[in-house]
Amino acid sequence: MEVLGLAGIIIALVLFLVLVYKGWSSYWVAPICALIVAVFNQMNLNEAVSTYIGGLAQLVTSLFSIVFLGAMLGKVFSDTGAASAIATTLTNKLVLGRQGDAQIRVALLVILIVSGLCTMGGIDGYVLTFTMFPVCIVMAEMVDIPRRFLPGMICLNCAFMAAPGAPQINNIMAQSALATVNYHVPAYAGLIPGIVSTIIIAAGGYFTLSHIIIKAKRNGEHFDYGNMQRITTDPDKKLPNFVLSLIPLIAVFVCFTIIGLNIFFALLIGIVVNLILLGRHLPLKDNKGLPISFLKSMVSTLNFGANSFPNALLTVITPAGLATVITATTAFGMVVGALSGIHIHYIFLTLIVVCIIVGITSSPPAALMVAIPLVVGIISAQGGTVNANGIARVAAIAATTFETLPFNGLIVLTIGMAGTSHKESYKPQFLMTVAWTLTGALVAAILIALFPNLA
């Protein structure tokens, strides 16, 4: 029965990956694949549906604050011009006046800094795509970066998605998963190995993308809009002050990471601070160019951010619903038994299990919620000592590795926004978000295994 059940899991996962890769919505593909898993594993279908819905409900509870308020913060940050102000200031100071390869390298460095600040400031990674994409287009046009590299530019922030203290899903889910087995860790758990890993991923991704773009330029490639909508900027629009634009991001980071506030309150404070300091920069015209009041403009911005929340949340949790059904099968139990028989250091076991699960589900929340309790259970059964901080950091970084295989929703989205193909755009994305993140995770694991006190 376990062999048949395992075959069903493989069939369902392959079908899920292929259909999502082809553009079918994971919203309805995931539950159908979950039923395939249930049938092959001879599960009661009513129980399978309840398990699927229960998995979704658990993640909604865990991720509501970061996705909902992160979406609103991202929209406020965009509409007040804060993102443009930071990018414009850095561009004027660092990019303009440079020529050739140096200009490209500095332009990419600006994108890395701006997206990194936004990520560490609590703007959800999915939402940040829409906040940063116009900035990347303007930068690409300015320094003549070929359009096919826009998806790679968007991915420059991948190093910060699991950085110590980042108010992002991976850190929050690692904390939540450990809490289910009675271990409580701060957002900055595994600080030193995490910082080393972040530097490796950021530097590796940055130099990789720079090298590929410069090589393409030397081969005669140039920027073009293709079928994208042309970005127009209003030269008369006054952007916010650079320092004031940073304060809302700093506020979120300080409240969540240093003070230890719940992510809900940290993001809420970030939104309020943004509106107080930068609210006067909200557009006072509607989509038709007609004048509107400040109150109406603020409500419109908040509404737009709130309305983008359901799609962002469902994109994250639907693969996790499928993963919940898979983990409830006896066939998965057989796989777990095989993994628990691997006699390696528990930190490397954490890395392996998270990578495997995130690879087959494309869902970091699912990987973390399944892998962390599993590893803790194995350590406890063997009478070992649980280094919760080390597990949290390695697991969070490992969840950023095989998440971004070609069928991942964010990969498909960014390539679609650029109007390119996987063949044109995916290679730098793979190198940055899979190869370098895996390298960073492995280095962090080695450091924690050799020097447990660093975590």
C-alpha positions as a printed Julia matrix, in Angstrom:
455×3 Matrix{Float64}:
   0.0    0.0     0.0
   2.86   2.39    0.86
   4.38   1.89   -2.6
   1.06   2.68   -4.29
   0.6    5.65   -1.99
   4.08   6.94   -2.77
   3.33   6.6    -6.49
   0.18   8.67   -5.96
   2.17  11.38   -4.2
   4.69  11.51   -7.04
   1.94  11.62   -9.7
   0.09  14.39   -7.85
   3.23  16.47   -7.38
   4.37  16.1   -10.98
   0.87  17.01  -12.18
   0.79  20.01   -9.85
   4.18  21.25  -10.99
   3.44  20.79  -14.71
   0.01  22.43  -14.62
   1.14  25.4   -12.53
   4.17  25.79  -14.79
   1.78  25.94  -17.76
  -0.18  28.73  -16.08
  -3.06  26.84  -14.48
  -4.17  28.36  -11.2
  -2.84  26.6    -8.12
  -6.05  27.64   -6.35
  -7.96  24.72   -7.89
  -5.11  22.51   -9.1
  -3.84  21.98   -5.53
  -7.1   20.53   -4.1
  -7.52  18.24   -7.14
  -3.98  16.94   -6.66
  -4.71  16.5    -2.96
  -7.66  14.25   -3.86
  -5.37  12.21   -6.14
  -3.05  11.71   -3.17
  -5.99  10.68   -0.99
  -7.31   8.13   -3.52
  -3.94   6.46   -4.06
  -3.37   6.31   -0.31
  -6.9    4.98    0.36
  -7.71   7.9     2.63
 -11.26   8.77    3.54
 -12.11  11.58    1.1
 -14.06  13.56    3.7
 -11.09  13.4     6.02
  -8.74  14.38    3.18
 -10.84  17.48    2.43
 -10.91  18.38    6.12
  -7.14  17.92    6.31
  -6.63  20.15    3.26
  -8.85  22.9     4.64
  -7.28  22.54    8.09
  -3.84  23.04    6.58
  -5.01  26.21    4.86
  -6.63  27.5     8.04
  -3.46  26.91   10.06
  -1.39  28.94    7.6
  -3.96  31.72    7.37
  -3.66  32.1    11.14
   0.13  32.18   10.99
   0.52  34.39    7.92
  -2.43  36.77    8.11
  -0.52  39.66    9.65
   2.61  39.54    7.51
   0.76  39.17    4.2
  -2.22  41.45    4.92
  -0.42  44.34    6.57
   2.71  43.75    4.45
   0.58  44.28    1.34
  -0.86  47.5     2.75
   2.56  48.76    3.84
   3.94  48.03    0.38
   1.18  50.01   -1.33
   1.51  52.96    1.06
   5.27  52.91    0.59
   4.8   52.97   -3.18
   2.04  55.59   -3.39
   3.75  58.06   -1.06
   6.78  57.89   -3.33
   9.06  56.58   -0.56
  10.42  53.74   -2.7
  11.07  56.13   -5.6
  12.68  58.66   -3.27
  15.18  56.13   -1.94
  15.95  54.78   -5.41
  16.21  58.25   -6.97
  18.5   59.58   -4.27
  20.84  56.61   -4.52
  20.75  56.77   -8.32
  21.63  60.47   -8.39
  24.45  59.97   -5.91
  25.89  56.72   -7.22
  24.77  55.92  -10.78
  24.7   59.2   -12.7
  28.11  60.27  -13.89
  29.38  56.71  -14.27
  29.75  54.99  -17.61
  29.99  51.51  -19.09
  30.34  48.44  -16.89
  30.73  50.51  -13.72
  27.35  52.14  -14.29
  25.64  48.76  -14.6
  27.31  47.42  -11.47
  26.32  50.47   -9.42
  22.76  50.46  -10.8
  22.31  46.85   -9.7
  23.81  47.73   -6.32
  21.14  50.42   -5.92
  18.39  47.89   -6.7
  19.95  45.47   -4.19
  20.05  48.14   -1.48
  16.52  49.44   -2.06
  14.91  45.99   -2.26
  16.94  44.84    0.75
  15.77  47.82    2.81
  12.16  47.14    1.84
  12.49  43.45    2.72
  14.1   44.16    6.09
  11.45  46.83    6.62
   8.58  44.36    6.47
   7.21  44.63    2.93
   6.12  41.13    1.93
   8.26  39.59   -0.81
   5.3   38.92   -3.12
   4.05  42.49   -2.74
   7.56  43.9    -3.16
   7.54  42.58   -6.73
   4.92  45.18   -7.64
   6.63  47.9    -5.59
  10.06  47.38   -7.16
   9.18  46.43  -10.73
   8.6   50.03  -11.94
  11.86  51.06  -10.23
  13.71  48.25  -12.02
  12.23  49.27  -15.39
  13.33  52.89  -14.95
  16.8   51.76  -13.9
  17.09  49.28  -16.78
  16.09  51.95  -19.3
  18.5   54.47  -17.77
  21.59  52.24  -18.01
  20.41  50.14  -20.99
  20.01  46.77  -19.26
  18.27  44.23  -21.57
  14.64  43.63  -20.6
  15.13  39.89  -20.14
  17.1   40.61  -16.95
  14.24  42.45  -15.19
  13.04  39.25  -13.44
  16.57  38.72  -12.14
  16.74  42.29  -10.87
  13.52  41.69   -8.93
  15.12  38.64   -7.29
  18.12  40.55   -5.93
  16.4   40.76   -2.53
  16.32  36.96   -2.1
  19.27  37.14    0.3
  17.18  39.09    2.8
  14.07  36.89    2.81
  15.54  34.71    5.56
  18.06  37.16    7.03
  18.2   37.32   10.84
  15.51  39.7    12.07
  13.75  40.13    8.72
   9.98  40.57    9.24
   9.29  37.98    6.55
   7.38  34.72    6.2
  10.34  32.37    6.6
  11.4   33.76    9.98
   7.84  33.93   11.25
   7.01  30.37   10.14
  10.26  29.01   11.62
   9.29  30.59   14.93
   5.74  29.23   14.67
   6.91  25.72   13.78
   9.27  25.59   16.76
   6.52  26.93   19.02
   4.38  23.89   18.14
   7.04  21.72   19.83
   7.5   24.13   22.75
  10.64  25.94   21.62
  10.58  29.73   21.38
  13.24  31.64   19.47
  13.69  35.31   18.53
  13.53  36.58   14.95
  17.3   37.03   14.96
  18.02  33.4    15.96
  21.28  32.14   14.5
  22.5   35.71   14.12
  26.14  35.27   13.06
  25.68  32.27   10.71
  22.63  34.05    9.31
  24.58  37.23    8.59
  27.37  35.26    6.91
  24.81  33.43    4.79
  23.05  36.67    3.85
  26.33  38.23    2.71
  27.2   35.15    0.62
  23.79  35.06   -1.09
  23.64  38.83   -1.66
  27.21  39.09   -2.99
  26.96  35.93   -5.06
  23.67  36.94   -6.64
  24.83  40.49   -7.27
  28.12  39.56   -8.96
  26.47  36.75  -10.92
  23.78  39.03  -12.34
  26.29  41.81  -13.03
  28.56  39.44  -14.94
  25.74  37.99  -17.06
  24.3   41.43  -17.92
  27.7   42.9   -18.85
  28.4   39.86  -21.05
  25.02  40.29  -22.78
  25.71  43.98  -23.34
  29.04  43.19  -24.94
  27.2   40.8   -27.25
  25.08  43.69  -28.5
  21.9   43.37  -26.37
  20.03  46.53  -25.33
  16.97  47.6   -23.38
  13.58  47.66  -25.08
  10.03  47.9   -23.73
   8.71  45.02  -25.83
   5.07  44.56  -24.91
   5.45  46.17  -21.48
   3.65  49.4   -20.66
   6.0   52.36  -20.89
   6.88  53.92  -17.53
   6.37  57.67  -17.46
   7.66  59.88  -14.66
   6.44  63.32  -13.67
   9.53  65.56  -13.42
   7.51  68.12  -11.45
   6.41  65.67   -8.76
   8.17  66.31   -5.49
   9.41  63.12   -3.88
   9.68  62.65   -0.09
  12.87  63.31    1.82
  15.33  60.39    1.66
  15.75  60.06    5.43
  12.03  60.36    6.12
  11.4   57.63    3.55
  13.63  55.26    5.52
  11.99  55.83    8.89
   8.86  53.63    8.36
  11.09  50.68    7.36
  13.38  51.27   10.31
  10.34  51.48   12.59
   9.07  48.06   11.51
  12.5   46.45   11.9
  13.07  47.95   15.35
   9.59  47.07   16.61
   9.65  43.47   15.36
  13.3   42.47   15.64
  14.71  44.52   18.51
  11.7   45.26   20.72
  10.02  41.95   19.9
   6.52  43.23   19.14
   4.09  40.94   17.37
   4.46  41.35   13.59
   0.88  42.69   13.43
   1.72  45.69   15.6
   5.13  46.21   14.0
   3.64  46.47   10.5
   0.72  48.57   11.73
   3.18  51.03   13.27
   5.08  51.11    9.97
   1.9   52.01    8.06
   0.93  54.73   10.54
   4.43  56.24   10.6
   4.49  56.22    6.79
   1.16  58.03    6.54
   2.11  60.59    9.2
   5.53  61.42    7.75
   4.85  60.96    4.04
   1.08  61.1     3.67
   1.19  64.56    2.1
   2.91  62.97   -0.91
  -0.05  60.7    -1.73
  -1.48  61.45   -5.19
  -4.39  63.89   -5.03
  -5.81  62.8    -8.39
  -7.76  59.67   -9.26
  -7.16  57.35  -12.21
  -9.05  59.75  -14.48
  -6.9   62.7   -13.45
  -9.66  64.32  -11.42
  -8.75  66.0    -8.09
  -9.55  64.1    -4.88
  -9.14  64.87   -1.19
  -6.29  63.59    0.96
  -8.72  61.36    2.87
 -10.04  59.77   -0.31
  -6.51  59.25   -1.61
  -5.44  57.58    1.64
  -8.51  55.32    1.67
  -7.9   54.38   -1.98
  -4.29  53.41   -1.24
  -5.24  51.34    1.8
  -8.09  49.7    -0.1
  -5.8   48.71   -2.96
  -3.27  47.21   -0.57
  -5.97  45.34    1.34
  -7.59  44.05   -1.85
  -4.3   42.55   -3.05
  -4.07  40.52    0.18
  -6.31  37.55   -0.77
  -4.42  36.75   -3.98
  -1.04  37.09   -2.25
  -2.14  34.85    0.64
  -3.72  32.16   -1.53
  -0.62  32.06   -3.73
   1.41  31.2    -0.62
  -0.93  28.75    1.12
  -2.52  26.62   -1.62
   0.6   24.47   -2.17
   0.78  24.1     1.6
  -2.75  22.64    1.64
  -1.56  19.92   -0.73
   1.5   19.36    1.45
  -0.75  18.92    4.5
  -2.62  16.05    2.85
   0.65  14.47    1.71
   2.1   14.57    5.21
  -1.02  12.86    6.57
  -0.46   9.72    4.45
   1.19   6.5     5.54
   3.44   6.71    2.46
   4.85  10.0     3.71
   5.36   8.35    7.08
   7.5    5.77    5.29
   9.59   8.57    3.77
   9.93  10.19    7.19
  11.08   6.88    8.62
  13.74   6.63    5.94
  14.9   10.19    6.62
  15.04   9.59   10.36
  17.35   6.65    9.66
  19.93   8.96    8.08
  22.71   9.22   10.65
  24.02  12.72   10.06
  24.19  15.87   12.17
  20.68  17.17   12.85
  21.52  20.56   11.32
  22.29  18.91    7.98
  19.18  16.76    8.38
  17.19  19.97    8.79
  18.76  21.34    5.61
  18.01  18.19    3.61
  14.41  17.76    4.77
  13.46  21.4     4.24
  15.06  21.44    0.76
  13.21  18.28   -0.26
   9.81  19.44    0.96
  10.12  22.98   -0.41
  11.22  21.51   -3.73
   8.14  19.32   -4.1
   5.64  21.83   -2.73
   7.15  25.22   -3.71
   5.88  26.33   -0.31
   8.32  27.52    2.38
   5.55  27.61    5.04
   4.69  23.97    4.35
   8.34  22.92    4.4
   9.0   24.67    7.71
   5.83  23.46    9.43
   6.56  19.85    8.44
  10.34  19.67    8.66
  11.06  21.48   11.92
   8.78  19.37   14.2
  10.07  16.26   12.4
  13.71  17.08   13.08
  13.03  18.1    16.68
  11.18  14.81   17.19
  14.11  12.8    15.82
  16.6   14.65   18.05
  14.42  14.14   21.13
  13.94  10.43   20.35
  17.71  10.03   20.12
  18.21  11.85   23.42
  20.08  14.73   21.82
  20.07  18.45   22.66
  17.92  20.66   20.45
  19.7   23.79   19.23
  16.47  25.64   18.41
  18.21  28.81   17.24
  20.4   26.89   14.82
  17.49  24.86   13.46
  15.41  28.02   12.97
  18.1   29.81   10.96
  19.14  26.89    8.75
  15.52  25.93    8.1
  14.54  29.51    7.21
  17.41  29.84    4.72
  16.88  26.34    3.29
  13.25  27.24    2.59
  14.47  29.87    0.09
  16.35  27.33   -2.05
  14.22  25.07   -4.25
  11.17  27.27   -3.71
  12.0   29.12   -6.93
  12.08  26.3    -9.43
  10.58  27.24  -12.85
   6.98  26.49  -11.83
   7.05  28.78   -8.78
   4.29  31.4    -8.88
   6.64  34.33   -8.31
   8.98  33.16  -11.08
   6.08  32.81  -13.52
   4.73  36.21  -12.42
   7.98  38.15  -12.88
   8.76  36.58  -16.24
   5.22  37.38  -17.35
   5.5   40.99  -16.18
   8.69  41.4   -18.22
   7.07  39.83  -21.28
   9.91  37.35  -21.68
  10.23  33.55  -21.55
  11.79  31.1   -19.12
  14.49  30.42  -21.71
  15.38  34.13  -21.8
  15.1   35.03  -18.13
  15.23  32.02  -15.81
  18.96  31.19  -15.78
  20.04  34.21  -13.66
  17.0   33.69  -11.41
  18.02  30.07  -10.84
  21.63  30.98  -10.07
  20.59  33.71   -7.64
  17.61  32.12   -5.89
  18.55  28.43   -5.96
  22.3   27.99   -6.38
  23.44  30.85   -4.16
  20.73  30.37   -1.52
  21.68  26.69   -1.29
  25.33  27.72   -0.88
  24.37  30.19    1.86
  22.26  27.59    3.65
  25.08  25.03    3.52
  27.62  27.52    4.9
  25.26  28.45    7.75
  24.73  24.76    8.53
  28.48  24.09    8.61
  29.1   27.05   10.92
  26.37  25.96   13.34
  27.51  22.33   13.27
  31.12  23.32   14.03
  30.37  26.2    16.41
  26.92  25.64   18.02
  27.33  28.66   20.29
  27.28  30.98   17.28
  23.55  30.31   17.0
